[in-house]
Short mmCIF file of C-alpha atoms in Angstrom, two decimals:
data_model
loop_
_atom_site.label_atom_id
_atom_site.label_comp_id
_atom_site.label_asym_id
_atom_site.label_seq_id
_atom_site.Cartn_x
_atom_site.Cartn_y
_atom_site.Cartn_z
CA MET A 160 0.00 0.00 0.00
CA LYS A 161 1.21 3.53 -0.80
CA LYS A 162 0.31 6.79 0.90
CA GLU A 163 0.57 9.76 -1.47
CA ILE A 164 2.52 12.67 0.03
CA GLU A 165 3.33 16.29 -0.70
CA VAL A 166 7.08 16.04 -1.27
CA PHE A 167 7.97 19.37 0.34
CA ASP A 168 6.32 18.28 3.60
CA TYR A 169 9.12 15.68 3.73
CA ALA A 170 12.01 17.82 2.41
CA GLY A 171 13.62 17.97 5.87
CA ALA A 172 13.57 14.19 6.21
CA ILE A 173 15.03 13.76 2.72
CA LEU A 174 17.81 16.29 3.29
CA SER A 175 18.61 14.76 6.69
CA ALA A 176 18.93 11.29 5.13
CA LEU A 177 21.24 12.33 2.27
CA PRO A 178 24.52 12.57 4.24
CA THR A 179 24.07 8.96 5.38
CA GLY A 180 22.77 7.86 1.99
CA VAL A 181 19.63 7.24 -0.01
CA LEU A 182 19.13 5.02 -3.04
CA LEU A 183 18.92 6.16 -6.64
CA VAL A 184 17.12 3.42 -8.58
CA THR A 185 17.32 3.23 -12.37
CA GLU A 186 16.14 0.78 -15.00
CA ALA A 187 16.67 0.34 -18.72
CA GLU A 188 15.94 -2.70 -20.89
CA GLU A 189 14.84 -4.71 -17.83
CA CYS A 190 18.13 -4.06 -16.00
CA VAL A 191 17.44 -2.56 -12.56
CA ASN A 192 20.22 -0.91 -10.57
CA ALA A 193 20.37 0.87 -7.22
CA MET A 194 23.18 3.24 -6.29
CA THR A 195 23.82 4.94 -2.96
CA ILE A 196 23.90 8.72 -3.26
CA GLY A 197 24.70 11.42 -0.74
CA TRP A 198 24.24 14.41 -3.04
CA GLY A 199 20.86 15.60 -4.22
CA THR A 200 18.19 18.11 -3.51
CA PRO A 201 14.48 18.70 -3.90
CA GLY A 202 13.43 22.05 -5.29
CA VAL A 203 11.46 23.97 -7.86
CA GLU A 204 12.75 24.71 -11.35
CA TRP A 205 10.65 26.02 -14.22
CA GLY A 206 7.60 26.03 -11.93
CA THR A 207 7.98 22.25 -11.53
CA LYS A 208 8.81 20.08 -8.52
CA ILE A 209 12.31 18.72 -9.18
CA PHE A 210 14.80 16.41 -7.55
CA ALA A 211 18.38 16.94 -8.72
CA VAL A 212 20.87 14.07 -8.53
CA TYR A 213 24.54 13.98 -9.51
CA VAL A 214 26.05 10.89 -11.12
CA ARG A 215 29.61 10.34 -12.32
CA GLU A 216 29.98 9.59 -16.01
CA SER A 217 31.80 6.33 -15.22
CA ARG A 218 28.92 4.85 -13.21
CA PHE A 219 26.57 2.19 -14.56
CA THR A 220 23.72 4.33 -13.19
CA HIS A 221 24.77 7.09 -15.63
CA GLU A 222 24.47 4.63 -18.51
CA LEU A 223 20.96 3.57 -17.42
CA LEU A 224 19.83 7.17 -16.87
CA GLU A 225 21.02 8.12 -20.33
CA ARG A 226 19.01 5.25 -21.83
CA SER A 227 15.78 5.61 -19.83
CA GLY A 228 15.59 9.18 -18.53
CA GLN A 229 13.80 7.97 -15.40
CA PHE A 230 14.77 7.34 -11.79
CA ILE A 231 13.46 6.82 -8.30
CA VAL A 232 14.88 8.34 -5.14
CA SER A 233 14.27 5.92 -2.24
CA VAL A 234 14.74 7.29 1.27
CA PRO A 235 14.82 5.37 4.56
CA TYR A 236 11.97 6.85 6.58
CA GLY A 237 9.97 5.89 9.62
CA ALA A 238 10.27 2.49 11.26
CA VAL A 239 12.87 0.87 9.01
CA ASP A 240 15.26 -1.99 9.73
CA GLU A 241 18.40 0.09 10.35
CA LYS A 242 20.74 -2.90 9.93
CA LYS A 243 19.21 -3.80 6.57
CA VAL A 244 19.31 -0.16 5.42
CA LYS A 245 22.97 0.18 6.40
CA LYS A 246 23.84 -3.10 4.65
CA ALA A 247 21.99 -2.05 1.48
CA LEU A 248 23.66 1.37 1.42
CA GLY A 249 27.05 -0.34 1.76
CA ILE A 250 26.40 -2.81 -1.05
CA CYS A 251 24.79 -0.25 -3.38
CA GLY A 252 27.60 2.23 -2.71
CA SER A 253 30.54 -0.10 -3.25
CA ARG A 254 29.64 -2.50 -6.05
CA SER A 255 28.88 -2.00 -9.71
CA GLY A 256 25.54 -2.94 -11.20
CA ARG A 257 27.39 -3.93 -14.38
CA ASP A 258 28.29 -7.24 -12.78
CA THR A 259 26.22 -7.46 -9.58
CA ASP A 260 22.48 -7.55 -8.94
CA LYS A 261 22.80 -5.24 -5.94
CA ILE A 262 19.09 -5.35 -5.11
CA ALA A 263 19.19 -9.15 -4.80
CA VAL A 264 22.49 -9.18 -2.88
CA ALA A 265 21.14 -6.58 -0.43
CA GLY A 266 17.88 -8.54 -0.02
CA LEU A 267 15.73 -5.58 -1.05
CA THR A 268 12.09 -5.84 -2.09
CA MET A 269 11.04 -4.18 -5.35
CA VAL A 270 7.61 -2.51 -5.45
CA GLU A 271 5.68 -1.65 -8.61
CA PRO A 272 6.04 2.08 -9.36
CA GLU A 273 3.11 4.39 -10.11
CA ILE A 274 4.40 6.12 -13.27
CA VAL A 275 8.08 5.53 -14.07
CA LEU A 276 9.84 2.35 -15.10
CA PRO A 277 12.25 1.72 -12.18
CA PRO A 278 10.78 0.00 -9.13
CA ALA A 279 10.39 1.50 -5.68
CA ILE A 280 12.16 -0.18 -2.75
CA LYS A 281 10.04 -1.31 0.21
CA GLU A 282 12.87 -1.02 2.76
CA PHE A 283 13.39 2.64 1.73
CA PRO A 284 9.74 3.68 1.86
CA LEU A 285 9.81 7.43 1.12
CA THR A 286 9.69 7.37 -2.67
CA LEU A 287 10.06 10.02 -5.36
CA GLU A 288 9.42 8.96 -8.94
CA CYS A 289 11.21 11.24 -11.40
CA LYS A 290 11.50 11.84 -15.14
CA VAL A 291 14.60 13.66 -16.35
CA VAL A 292 13.75 17.07 -17.80
CA PHE A 293 17.29 18.45 -18.00
CA SER A 294 20.84 17.22 -17.56
CA GLN A 295 24.20 18.91 -17.70
CA LEU A 296 27.81 17.86 -17.33
CA GLN A 297 29.54 19.56 -14.42
CA PRO A 298 33.10 19.95 -15.76
CA ALA A 299 35.62 19.43 -12.98
CA LYS A 300 37.88 22.11 -14.45
CA ASP A 301 35.21 24.68 -13.60
CA ILE A 302 34.88 23.50 -10.00
CA SER A 303 36.64 25.66 -7.41
CA SER A 304 39.77 24.26 -5.78
CA ARG A 305 37.77 23.86 -2.57
CA PHE A 306 35.84 21.01 -4.21
CA GLN A 307 38.62 19.37 -6.25
CA LYS A 308 38.93 16.56 -3.67
CA PHE A 309 35.63 15.20 -5.03
CA TYR A 310 37.13 14.83 -8.52
CA PRO A 311 40.07 12.43 -8.53
CA THR A 312 42.04 12.41 -11.75
CA ASP A 313 43.46 9.52 -13.72
CA ALA A 314 47.05 9.23 -14.93
CA ASP A 315 46.27 11.54 -17.87
CA GLY A 316 44.78 14.22 -15.61
CA ASN A 317 41.17 13.50 -16.61
CA ALA A 318 38.61 13.87 -13.82
CA ASP A 319 35.64 11.55 -13.34
CA GLN A 320 33.01 14.26 -13.71
CA HIS A 321 29.40 14.36 -12.56
CA VAL A 322 26.31 14.90 -14.65
CA ALA A 323 23.51 16.79 -12.91
CA TYR A 324 20.13 15.22 -13.66
CA TYR A 325 17.04 17.27 -12.89
CA GLY A 326 14.07 14.96 -12.54
CA GLU A 327 10.50 16.19 -12.48
CA ILE A 328 8.85 14.54 -9.48
CA VAL A 329 5.86 12.83 -11.08
CA ALA A 330 4.79 10.79 -8.03
CA SER A 331 5.68 10.89 -4.33
CA TYR A 332 4.54 8.47 -1.66
CA ILE A 333 5.43 6.36 1.35
CA ILE A 334 5.24 2.60 1.02
CA GLU A 335 3.27 1.26 4.00
#
């Protein structure tokens, strides 16, 4: 069962959860992937409720987002199994979906979404379904030196840059 919510009534809970981690769930061609994120923000752009996420170009999640243009933000909220949440965040933040079914390994339960393709996650019940309306590369060369630590470079001096994805929030609910 899902309880529809007004996303901005839960903005504080979402922002409080981000430093510890939330899940970004993507799907393309029947391949589902969950990635732990600690950067993101709800807001309003173009008169539309938006959730912005930032994904490195090298990540499998980036590949899926480029193919599908849809994602779910899944936030631990309420009476959740803290051990299971911590385990899932560890798995989804340290393994690649290219060669691991992270949802299965973490023992997570997929829930049918309302509008988008990727599934919601029962163990992370606060759910935002999003459709990408804009994306933009954030070139590391333009980032101030204060933030360079977030952009390690390879032997040729190339940084693993982030792409900012702005997703229109098309459904928001809590899985009960």
